[in-house]
Amino acid sequence: MKPPPLKNDCFAMPAGVDWTPVDLALDRLRSGLASVVAPTTVDLSQAGGRVLAQDIKALRANPPLANSAVDGYGFAFGAVPDADICELPLVVGRAAAGIPFDGSLPQGHAIRILTGAALPLGVDTVVLDEDTRLDTADAPTKIAFHRGLRHGANCRKAGEDFAVGDVILPKSNHLGAADLALLAASGHNVVPVFKRLRVGVLSTGSEVVPAGSAATEGQIFDANRPMLLDIIGQWGFDAVDLGHVDDDVDVLRDRLNDAVAQVDAILTSGGASAGDEDHVSALLAAEGGLQTWRIAVKPGRPLALALWRGVPVFGLPGNPVAALVCTLVFARPSLCLLSGAGWPARQGFAVPAAFSKTKKAGRREFLRARINGDGQAEVFKSEGSGRISGLSWATGLVELPDDAQDIRKNDLVQFLPYSEFGLRP
Ligand code: AMP
Ligand code: MG
């Protein structure tokens, strides 16, 4: 017998295997998937986190009427005397938000006006309270202020923010709290959205038992399911708990068959390699048109992708670290596309490294990382993909490019905060 030389690197690329670069894998996912959800409507109060099914046009301008941006005194700019100190007689009455002044302001006069009040006819400029003096405090009849205001000062024009008919939010927008303010202000109370994408999460592995159950020595608690279900919820999808199955093809087949009636996509973890007990990949290969993408990524390979009765299945690796990285990098944009939200951009930040590392060519690497007190990206002490504590320690990932790299301390590296993947910090 002549064994191969010892490499002692489980991530080494086997010779003669076609490794798919991360970007190519992402391009294929992007071109191969499309939205699978139907449109519906929800009340504005329920629209946070939902995905717009149409472009939204303003039904009302903002502001609907020209109004004052401050508490002060309004007048017509053209009628102000040309003097260093301007004095204007005050009319009786005032304009307040929601309580307009009835009538028009005579030329050369000023009127008390409060923030948000519609500008009375004859007012195009407002002077701030703080810049004026009154003749008497109790029942003033005159104001005085210095020269130098510009025409239109302290006034908001009608429609200066948006006009009726302007597209204020595009289709596929993932609605955040600020978008609800915009929808409300523009006159919308019922919002066209896509139905929520339903995503099932299934754990596999005969050694895996649910958290909290009595575990024998050889068993491990299911760490992936609570993590993945929570992530699905954070992304605004309906998380469907498909439970756990042992490494048993028949049980797995039944579970997948049940699942497809309830969900639009499935994330499985474990059993996705080509080992003897990797029943997920075996079953998907035999009956689900499995595409095993040997993706040049660490951690994370292999990623098994299949259609089970038309429902996309993402066969994630069992290691929680690899499962999370694959979920963030590959499953997230795919699920966003299925949900009608479109393919999300990933915004990284170039930050100085707090570490040094020599990286080999030919694979993308994602390191668990966080920003230290000096604003540098610090990486977890171990790259072992079974180290769940490092996932929890991290606040994001450092992404190292496919090429070889010799990273020295203070070199710039790409930091991707978890929040950029739509996760709460
Ligand atoms: P596998 O992808 O099935 O080869 O599993 C890789 C490693 O991940 C093994 O050590 C498994 O025991 C572990 N693993 C698989 N599923 C889970 C899970 N749900 N939670 C925690 N660890 C898991
Ligand atoms: Mg396994």
GROMACS .gro file of C-alpha atoms and ligand atoms in nm:
model
  449
    1MET     CA    1   0.000   0.000   0.000
    2LYS     CA    2   0.119   0.349  -0.088
    3PRO     CA    3  -0.081   0.627   0.087
    4PRO     CA    4  -0.062   0.985  -0.040
    5PRO     CA    5   0.181   1.222   0.128
    6LEU     CA    6   0.039   1.382   0.442
    7LYS     CA    7  -0.108   1.728   0.373
    8ASN     CA    8  -0.289   1.773   0.703
    9ASP     CA    9  -0.517   2.039   0.547
   10CYS     CA   10  -0.879   1.939   0.510
   11PHE     CA   11  -0.939   2.248   0.293
   12ALA     CA   12  -0.670   2.166   0.041
   13MET     CA   13  -0.809   2.159  -0.312
   14PRO     CA   14  -0.798   1.806  -0.448
   15ALA     CA   15  -0.611   1.797  -0.776
   16GLY     CA   16  -0.815   1.757  -1.093
   17VAL     CA   17  -1.138   1.895  -0.944
   18ASP     CA   18  -1.316   2.182  -1.104
   19TRP     CA   19  -1.361   2.441  -0.834
   20THR     CA   20  -1.623   2.701  -0.900
   21PRO     CA   21  -1.514   3.051  -0.801
   22VAL     CA   22  -1.751   3.230  -0.561
   23ASP     CA   23  -1.838   3.501  -0.813
   24LEU     CA   24  -1.926   3.248  -1.080
   25ALA     CA   25  -2.144   3.055  -0.835
   26LEU     CA   26  -2.321   3.379  -0.741
   27ASP     CA   27  -2.369   3.473  -1.108
   28ARG     CA   28  -2.526   3.134  -1.176
   29LEU     CA   29  -2.760   3.161  -0.880
   30ARG     CA   30  -2.857   3.509  -0.989
   31SER     CA   31  -2.936   3.412  -1.344
   32GLY     CA   32  -3.099   3.081  -1.249
   33LEU     CA   33  -3.349   3.205  -0.990
   34ALA     CA   34  -3.645   3.444  -1.002
   35SER     CA   35  -3.921   3.569  -0.775
   36VAL     CA   36  -4.169   3.296  -0.676
   37VAL     CA   37  -4.410   3.494  -0.458
   38ALA     CA   38  -4.750   3.639  -0.546
   39PRO     CA   39  -4.849   4.001  -0.481
   40THR     CA   40  -5.092   4.098  -0.207
   41THR     CA   41  -5.167   4.408   0.002
   42VAL     CA   42  -5.114   4.490   0.369
   43ASP     CA   43  -5.201   4.780   0.594
   44LEU     CA   44  -4.925   5.032   0.634
   45SER     CA   45  -4.888   4.931   1.000
   46GLN     CA   46  -4.798   4.578   0.888
   47ALA     CA   47  -4.573   4.674   0.598
   48GLY     CA   48  -4.238   4.697   0.783
   49GLY     CA   49  -4.000   4.431   0.655
   50ARG     CA   50  -4.214   4.351   0.352
   51VAL     CA   51  -4.111   4.374  -0.013
   52LEU     CA   52  -4.287   4.618  -0.246
   53ALA     CA   53  -4.467   4.449  -0.535
   54GLN     CA   54  -4.499   4.773  -0.739
   55ASP     CA   55  -4.340   5.112  -0.786
   56ILE     CA   56  -4.510   5.353  -0.547
   57LYS     CA   57  -4.614   5.699  -0.664
   58ALA     CA   58  -4.697   5.984  -0.430
   59LEU     CA   59  -5.072   6.045  -0.398
   60ARG     CA   60  -4.995   6.369  -0.218
   61ALA     CA   61  -4.710   6.619  -0.234
   62ASN     CA   62  -4.479   6.682   0.058
   63PRO     CA   63  -4.530   6.935   0.187
   64PRO     CA   64  -4.881   6.963   0.044
   65LEU     CA   65  -4.875   7.342   0.097
   66ALA     CA   66  -4.598   7.597   0.133
   67ASN     CA   67  -4.540   7.640   0.507
   68SER     CA   68  -4.313   7.789   0.767
   69ALA     CA   69  -4.004   7.596   0.879
   70VAL     CA   70  -3.975   7.795   1.204
   71ASP     CA   71  -4.164   7.994   1.464
   72GLY     CA   72  -4.139   8.362   1.363
   73TYR     CA   73  -4.301   8.634   1.156
   74GLY     CA   74  -4.402   8.611   0.792
   75PHE     CA   75  -4.412   8.890   0.532
   76ALA     CA   76  -4.370   8.960   0.162
   77PHE     CA   77  -4.000   8.995   0.086
   78GLY     CA   78  -4.055   9.254  -0.185
   79ALA     CA   79  -4.233   9.494   0.052
   80VAL     CA   80  -3.959   9.512   0.315
   81PRO     CA   81  -3.813   9.863   0.349
   82ASP     CA   82  -3.454   9.898   0.230
   83ALA     CA   83  -3.294   9.979   0.566
   84ASP     CA   84  -3.038   9.828   0.801
   85ILE     CA   85  -3.312   9.771   1.052
   86CYS     CA   86  -3.650   9.678   0.907
   87GLU     CA   87  -3.967   9.757   1.099
   88LEU     CA   88  -4.299   9.609   0.999
   89PRO     CA   89  -4.646   9.657   1.152
   90LEU     CA   90  -4.810   9.337   1.272
   91VAL     CA   91  -5.159   9.234   1.172
   92VAL     CA   92  -5.398   9.091   1.428
   93GLY     CA   93  -5.419   8.714   1.414
   94ARG     CA   94  -5.172   8.441   1.344
   95ALA     CA   95  -5.104   8.132   1.136
   96ALA     CA   96  -5.044   7.802   1.317
   97ALA     CA   97  -5.003   7.442   1.196
   98GLY     CA   98  -5.348   7.315   1.109
   99ILE     CA   99  -5.504   7.657   1.193
  100PRO     CA  100  -5.446   7.873   0.887
  101PHE     CA  101  -5.477   8.252   0.883
  102ASP     CA  102  -5.804   8.347   0.723
  103GLY     CA  103  -5.736   8.616   0.466
  104SER     CA  104  -5.435   8.765   0.300
  105LEU     CA  105  -5.158   8.975   0.448
  106PRO     CA  106  -5.156   9.339   0.344
  107GLN     CA  107  -4.831   9.447   0.171
  108GLY     CA  108  -4.570   9.586   0.408
  109HIS     CA  109  -4.711   9.401   0.711
  110ALA     CA  110  -4.596   9.099   0.907
  111ILE     CA  111  -4.789   8.819   1.074
  112ARG     CA  112  -4.715   8.588   1.362
  113ILE     CA  113  -4.651   8.242   1.212
  114LEU     CA  114  -4.562   7.909   1.372
  115THR     CA  115  -4.372   7.604   1.245
  116GLY     CA  116  -4.571   7.399   0.998
  117ALA     CA  117  -4.835   7.669   0.939
  118ALA     CA  118  -4.943   7.719   0.578
  119LEU     CA  119  -4.802   8.047   0.447
  120PRO     CA  120  -5.091   8.297   0.429
  121LEU     CA  121  -5.144   8.471   0.096
  122GLY     CA  122  -4.895   8.755   0.079
  123VAL     CA  123  -4.623   8.574   0.280
  124ASP     CA  124  -4.314   8.439   0.107
  125THR     CA  125  -4.044   8.491   0.372
  126VAL     CA  126  -4.023   8.427   0.747
  127VAL     CA  127  -3.791   8.578   1.004
  128LEU     CA  128  -3.701   8.367   1.306
  129ASP     CA  129  -3.830   8.463   1.649
  130GLU     CA  130  -3.474   8.484   1.776
  131ASP     CA  131  -3.389   8.750   1.516
  132THR     CA  132  -3.671   8.987   1.603
  133ARG     CA  133  -3.763   9.249   1.864
  134LEU     CA  134  -4.122   9.338   1.947
  135ASP     CA  135  -4.240   9.684   2.051
  136THR     CA  136  -4.417   9.534   2.356
  137ALA     CA  137  -4.432   9.180   2.483
  138ASP     CA  138  -4.805   9.172   2.569
  139ALA     CA  139  -4.985   9.296   2.261
  140PRO     CA  140  -4.714   9.373   2.007
  141THR     CA  141  -4.800   9.591   1.709
  142LYS     CA  142  -4.456   9.603   1.542
  143ILE     CA  143  -4.150   9.387   1.483
  144ALA     CA  144  -3.796   9.490   1.395
  145PHE     CA  145  -3.512   9.281   1.248
  146HIS     CA  146  -3.182   9.333   1.069
  147ARG     CA  147  -3.140   9.342   0.693
  148GLY     CA  148  -2.990   9.035   0.528
  149LEU     CA  149  -3.262   8.771   0.501
  150ARG     CA  150  -3.294   8.612   0.160
  151HIS     CA  151  -3.620   8.584  -0.031
  152GLY     CA  152  -3.801   8.269   0.081
  153ALA     CA  153  -3.598   8.231   0.402
  154ASN     CA  154  -3.736   7.978   0.650
  155CYS     CA  155  -4.014   7.868   0.415
  156ARG     CA  156  -4.076   7.524   0.270
  157LYS     CA  157  -4.214   7.520  -0.083
  158ALA     CA  158  -4.513   7.302  -0.171
  159GLY     CA  159  -4.384   6.974  -0.315
  160GLU     CA  160  -4.020   7.057  -0.249
  161ASP     CA  161  -3.968   6.706  -0.109
  162PHE     CA  162  -4.181   6.522  -0.366
  163ALA     CA  163  -4.472   6.605  -0.594
  164VAL     CA  164  -4.790   6.409  -0.670
  165GLY     CA  165  -4.702   6.130  -0.910
  166ASP     CA  166  -4.332   6.112  -0.825
  167VAL     CA  167  -4.208   5.755  -0.781
  168ILE     CA  168  -4.108   5.762  -0.416
  169LEU     CA  169  -4.019   5.393  -0.372
  170PRO     CA  170  -3.932   5.136  -0.638
  171LYS     CA  171  -4.074   4.787  -0.674
  172SER     CA  172  -3.868   4.529  -0.480
  173ASN     CA  173  -3.779   4.777  -0.209
  174HIS     CA  174  -3.746   4.603   0.127
  175LEU     CA  175  -3.949   4.835   0.347
  176GLY     CA  176  -3.778   4.981   0.652
  177ALA     CA  177  -3.921   5.207   0.921
  178ALA     CA  178  -3.826   5.524   0.731
  179ASP     CA  179  -4.005   5.393   0.422
  180LEU     CA  180  -4.325   5.366   0.626
  181ALA     CA  181  -4.292   5.736   0.710
  182LEU     CA  182  -4.254   5.809   0.339
  183LEU     CA  183  -4.555   5.594   0.247
  184ALA     CA  184  -4.770   5.760   0.513
  185ALA     CA  185  -4.662   6.112   0.413
  186SER     CA  186  -4.734   6.043   0.048
  187GLY     CA  187  -5.089   5.932   0.120
  188HIS     CA  188  -5.061   5.552   0.129
  189ASN     CA  189  -5.231   5.342   0.392
  190VAL     CA  190  -5.257   5.013   0.204
  191VAL     CA  191  -4.936   4.884   0.052
  192PRO     CA  192  -4.884   4.642  -0.238
  193VAL     CA  193  -4.630   4.383  -0.122
  194PHE     CA  194  -4.525   4.033  -0.212
  195LYS     CA  195  -4.644   3.746   0.003
  196ARG     CA  196  -4.373   3.650   0.246
  197LEU     CA  197  -4.130   3.391   0.121
  198ARG     CA  198  -4.167   3.073   0.327
  199VAL     CA  199  -3.834   2.909   0.403
  200GLY     CA  200  -3.804   2.569   0.566
  201VAL     CA  201  -3.507   2.474   0.782
  202LEU     CA  202  -3.415   2.108   0.823
  203SER     CA  203  -3.126   1.963   1.020
  204THR     CA  204  -2.982   1.626   0.930
  205GLY     CA  205  -2.738   1.390   1.096
  206SER     CA  206  -2.777   1.085   1.318
  207GLU     CA  207  -2.550   1.241   1.578
  208VAL     CA  208  -2.760   1.557   1.600
  209VAL     CA  209  -3.032   1.593   1.868
  210PRO     CA  210  -3.252   1.893   1.947
  211ALA     CA  211  -3.116   2.145   2.197
  212GLY     CA  212  -3.235   2.061   2.546
  213SER     CA  213  -3.294   1.691   2.487
  214ALA     CA  214  -3.105   1.422   2.677
  215ALA     CA  215  -2.791   1.367   2.471
  216THR     CA  216  -2.564   1.066   2.494
  217GLU     CA  217  -2.192   1.122   2.480
  218GLY     CA  218  -2.166   1.077   2.106
  219GLN     CA  219  -2.447   1.314   2.024
  220ILE     CA  220  -2.436   1.689   1.965
  221PHE     CA  221  -2.703   1.950   2.001
  222ASP     CA  222  -2.860   2.093   1.689
  223ALA     CA  223  -2.694   2.434   1.669
  224ASN     CA  224  -2.783   2.512   1.309
  225ARG     CA  225  -3.160   2.503   1.330
  226PRO     CA  226  -3.215   2.778   1.589
  227MET     CA  227  -2.954   2.990   1.412
  228LEU     CA  228  -3.100   2.947   1.065
  229LEU     CA  229  -3.463   2.988   1.175
  230ASP     CA  230  -3.372   3.314   1.347
  231ILE     CA  231  -3.186   3.438   1.041
  232ILE     CA  232  -3.480   3.361   0.815
  233GLY     CA  233  -3.704   3.560   1.048
  234GLN     CA  234  -3.460   3.852   1.053
  235TRP     CA  235  -3.470   3.863   0.676
  236GLY     CA  236  -3.847   3.908   0.689
  237PHE     CA  237  -3.930   3.562   0.559
  238ASP     CA  238  -4.160   3.308   0.720
  239ALA     CA  239  -3.936   3.056   0.893
  240VAL     CA  240  -4.081   2.706   0.888
  241ASP     CA  241  -3.921   2.458   1.127
  242LEU     CA  242  -3.890   2.127   0.942
  243GLY     CA  243  -3.722   1.963   1.241
  244HIS     CA  244  -3.445   1.711   1.221
  245VAL     CA  245  -3.391   1.378   1.045
  246ASP     CA  246  -3.133   1.107   1.097
  247ASP     CA  247  -2.901   1.008   0.816
  248ASP     CA  248  -3.168   0.797   0.649
  249VAL     CA  249  -3.267   0.850   0.287
  250ASP     CA  250  -3.627   0.730   0.327
  251VAL     CA  251  -3.702   0.952   0.624
  252LEU     CA  252  -3.537   1.242   0.449
  253ARG     CA  253  -3.738   1.186   0.131
  254ASP     CA  254  -4.065   1.180   0.328
  255ARG     CA  255  -3.972   1.498   0.512
  256LEU     CA  256  -3.886   1.682   0.192
  257ASN     CA  257  -4.209   1.563   0.030
  258ASP     CA  258  -4.409   1.698   0.325
  259ALA     CA  259  -4.213   2.020   0.323
  260VAL     CA  260  -4.273   2.124  -0.035
  261ALA     CA  261  -4.642   2.179   0.034
  262GLN     CA  262  -4.558   2.438   0.299
  263VAL     CA  263  -4.254   2.626   0.177
  264ASP     CA  264  -4.100   2.811  -0.117
  265ALA     CA  265  -3.739   2.715  -0.040
  266ILE     CA  266  -3.555   2.477   0.192
  267LEU     CA  267  -3.229   2.507   0.380
  268THR     CA  268  -3.088   2.176   0.498
  269SER     CA  269  -2.770   2.142   0.699
  270GLY     CA  270  -2.541   1.842   0.719
  271GLY     CA  271  -2.496   1.543   0.494
  272ALA     CA  272  -2.416   1.754   0.190
  273SER     CA  273  -2.073   1.611   0.109
  274ALA     CA  274  -1.996   1.296  -0.079
  275GLY     CA  275  -1.930   1.073   0.224
  276ASP     CA  276  -2.098   0.741   0.309
  277GLU     CA  277  -2.344   0.907   0.544
  278ASP     CA  278  -2.409   1.213   0.332
  279HIS     CA  279  -2.767   1.124   0.253
  280VAL     CA  280  -2.881   1.471   0.159
  281SER     CA  281  -2.648   1.487  -0.138
  282ALA     CA  282  -2.713   1.121  -0.223
  283LEU     CA  283  -3.091   1.169  -0.229
  284LEU     CA  284  -3.081   1.503  -0.409
  285ALA     CA  285  -2.845   1.357  -0.666
  286ALA     CA  286  -3.070   1.057  -0.728
  287GLU     CA  287  -3.406   1.239  -0.726
  288GLY     CA  288  -3.356   1.616  -0.710
  289GLY     CA  289  -3.129   1.698  -1.002
  290LEU     CA  290  -2.851   1.786  -0.762
  291GLN     CA  291  -2.590   2.033  -0.871
  292THR     CA  292  -2.296   2.000  -0.642
  293TRP     CA  293  -2.102   2.313  -0.670
  294ARG     CA  294  -1.757   2.259  -0.545
  295ILE     CA  295  -1.720   2.619  -0.456
  296ALA     CA  296  -1.375   2.754  -0.394
  297VAL     CA  297  -1.461   2.901  -0.059
  298LYS     CA  298  -1.342   2.852   0.295
  299PRO     CA  299  -1.525   2.769   0.504
  300GLY     CA  300  -1.818   2.622   0.330
  301ARG     CA  301  -1.763   2.372   0.061
  302PRO     CA  302  -1.950   2.175  -0.051
  303LEU     CA  303  -2.276   2.346  -0.135
  304ALA     CA  304  -2.546   2.121  -0.271
  305LEU     CA  305  -2.815   2.288  -0.477
  306ALA     CA  306  -3.121   2.106  -0.602
  307LEU     CA  307  -3.486   2.135  -0.690
  308TRP     CA  308  -3.714   1.908  -0.490
  309ARG     CA  309  -4.054   1.894  -0.666
  310GLY     CA  310  -3.972   2.239  -0.800
  311VAL     CA  311  -3.869   2.386  -0.464
  312PRO     CA  312  -3.509   2.508  -0.439
  313VAL     CA  313  -3.307   2.325  -0.176
  314PHE     CA  314  -2.983   2.467  -0.041
  315GLY     CA  315  -2.785   2.182   0.108
  316LEU     CA  316  -2.563   2.358   0.357
  317PRO     CA  317  -2.264   2.200   0.526
  318GLY     CA  318  -2.321   2.072   0.878
  319ASN     CA  319  -2.048   2.270   1.046
  320PRO     CA  320  -2.221   2.571   1.197
  321VAL     CA  321  -1.950   2.809   1.081
  322ALA     CA  322  -1.964   2.684   0.725
  323ALA     CA  323  -2.344   2.670   0.742
  324LEU     CA  324  -2.361   3.035   0.845
  325VAL     CA  325  -2.109   3.159   0.590
  326CYS     CA  326  -2.282   2.969   0.307
  327THR     CA  327  -2.618   3.100   0.423
  328LEU     CA  328  -2.500   3.461   0.426
  329VAL     CA  329  -2.298   3.446   0.107
  330PHE     CA  330  -2.506   3.214  -0.114
  331ALA     CA  331  -2.850   3.154   0.037
  332ARG     CA  332  -2.926   3.513   0.130
  333PRO     CA  333  -2.905   3.670  -0.216
  334SER     CA  334  -3.085   3.369  -0.362
  335LEU     CA  335  -3.369   3.391  -0.112
  336CYS     CA  336  -3.393   3.768  -0.164
  337LEU     CA  337  -3.434   3.703  -0.534
  338LEU     CA  338  -3.703   3.441  -0.470
  339SER     CA  339  -3.879   3.684  -0.233
  340GLY     CA  340  -3.917   3.954  -0.497
  341ALA     CA  341  -3.662   4.181  -0.330
  342GLY     CA  342  -3.403   4.139  -0.604
  343TRP     CA  343  -3.037   4.054  -0.568
  344PRO     CA  344  -2.890   4.249  -0.276
  345ALA     CA  345  -2.563   4.433  -0.300
  346ARG     CA  346  -2.304   4.349  -0.039
  347GLN     CA  347  -2.138   4.657   0.108
  348GLY     CA  348  -1.799   4.585   0.259
  349PHE     CA  349  -1.573   4.832   0.433
  350ALA     CA  350  -1.197   4.854   0.387
  351VAL     CA  351  -1.043   4.853   0.734
  352PRO     CA  352  -0.688   4.795   0.856
  353ALA     CA  353  -0.615   4.439   0.964
  354ALA     CA  354  -0.523   4.370   1.326
  355PHE     CA  355  -0.375   4.038   1.210
  356SER     CA  356  -0.130   3.895   0.963
  357LYS     CA  357  -0.196   3.593   0.745
  358THR     CA  358  -0.062   3.422   0.438
  359LYS     CA  359  -0.345   3.312   0.215
  360LYS     CA  360  -0.320   3.063  -0.069
  361ALA     CA  361  -0.446   3.133  -0.419
  362GLY     CA  362  -0.759   2.977  -0.563
  363ARG     CA  363  -1.027   3.022  -0.303
  364ARG     CA  364  -1.223   3.297  -0.134
  365GLU     CA  365  -1.190   3.302   0.244
  366PHE     CA  366  -1.428   3.438   0.502
  367LEU     CA  367  -1.288   3.490   0.851
  368ARG     CA  368  -1.496   3.554   1.157
  369ALA     CA  369  -1.405   3.904   1.260
  370ARG     CA  370  -1.491   4.209   1.460
  371ILE     CA  371  -1.367   4.565   1.483
  372ASN     CA  372  -1.141   4.631   1.780
  373GLY     CA  373  -1.110   4.954   1.978
  374ASP     CA  374  -0.856   5.090   1.729
  375GLY     CA  375  -1.090   5.044   1.433
  376GLN     CA  376  -0.899   4.743   1.300
  377ALA     CA  377  -1.046   4.411   1.192
  378GLU     CA  378  -0.954   4.145   1.442
  379VAL     CA  379  -1.009   3.779   1.349
  380PHE     CA  380  -1.108   3.488   1.568
  381LYS     CA  381  -0.817   3.297   1.715
  382SER     CA  382  -0.907   2.977   1.531
  383GLU     CA  383  -1.029   2.922   1.177
  384GLY     CA  384  -1.169   2.579   1.272
  385SER     CA  385  -1.514   2.557   1.120
  386GLY     CA  386  -1.657   2.372   1.419
  387ARG     CA  387  -1.582   2.664   1.651
  388ILE     CA  388  -1.928   2.797   1.722
  389SER     CA  389  -1.796   3.033   1.989
  390GLY     CA  390  -1.617   3.228   1.715
  391LEU     CA  391  -1.942   3.289   1.529
  392SER     CA  392  -2.092   3.440   1.837
  393TRP     CA  393  -1.773   3.637   1.915
  394ALA     CA  394  -1.769   3.789   1.566
  395THR     CA  395  -1.971   4.088   1.450
  396GLY     CA  396  -1.903   4.018   1.085
  397LEU     CA  397  -1.671   3.854   0.835
  398VAL     CA  398  -1.346   3.953   0.674
  399GLU     CA  399  -1.357   3.859   0.306
  400LEU     CA  400  -1.023   3.771   0.149
  401PRO     CA  401  -1.012   3.765  -0.232
  402ASP     CA  402  -0.952   3.453  -0.444
  403ASP     CA  403  -0.588   3.536  -0.514
  404ALA     CA  404  -0.296   3.462  -0.289
  405GLN     CA  405  -0.238   3.732  -0.034
  406ASP     CA  406   0.021   3.813   0.222
  407ILE     CA  407  -0.165   4.021   0.473
  408ARG     CA  408   0.041   4.224   0.714
  409LYS     CA  409  -0.090   4.412   1.013
  410ASN     CA  410  -0.255   4.741   0.906
  411ASP     CA  411  -0.305   4.629   0.544
  412LEU     CA  412  -0.660   4.709   0.435
  413VAL     CA  413  -0.903   4.415   0.432
  414GLN     CA  414  -1.273   4.397   0.346
  415PHE     CA  415  -1.492   4.381   0.656
  416LEU     CA  416  -1.854   4.276   0.610
  417PRO     CA  417  -2.055   4.351   0.924
  418TYR     CA  418  -2.332   4.100   0.997
  419SER     CA  419  -2.569   4.394   0.958
  420GLU     CA  420  -2.471   4.416   0.590
  421PHE     CA  421  -2.613   4.066   0.554
  422GLY     CA  422  -2.941   4.186   0.703
  423LEU     CA  423  -2.869   4.049   1.049
  424ARG     CA  424  -2.923   4.242   1.368
  425PRO     CA  425  -2.584   4.347   1.508
  426AMP     P1  426  -2.168   1.702   0.781
  426AMP     O1  427  -2.186   1.821   0.692
  426AMP     O2  428  -2.290   1.620   0.796
  426AMP     O3  429  -2.049   1.621   0.736
  426AMP     O4  430  -2.133   1.758   0.923
  426AMP     C1  431  -2.016   1.830   0.947
  426AMP     C2  432  -1.999   1.857   1.094
  426AMP     O5  433  -2.104   1.939   1.139
  426AMP     C3  434  -2.009   1.731   1.179
  426AMP     O6  435  -1.915   1.744   1.282
  426AMP     C4  436  -2.148   1.735   1.233
  426AMP     O7  437  -2.162   1.666   1.353
  426AMP     C5  438  -2.172   1.882   1.249
  426AMP     N1  439  -2.313   1.917   1.240
  426AMP     C6  440  -2.399   1.872   1.148
  426AMP     N2  441  -2.522   1.923   1.169
  426AMP     C7  442  -2.510   2.001   1.278
  426AMP     C8  443  -2.605   2.082   1.350
  426AMP     N3  444  -2.732   2.091   1.313
  426AMP     N4  445  -2.559   2.149   1.458
  426AMP     C9  446  -2.429   2.141   1.496
  426AMP     N5  447  -2.338   2.069   1.430
  426AMP    C10  448  -2.377   1.998   1.323
  427MG      MG  449  -2.327   1.432   0.875
   0.00000   0.00000   0.00000
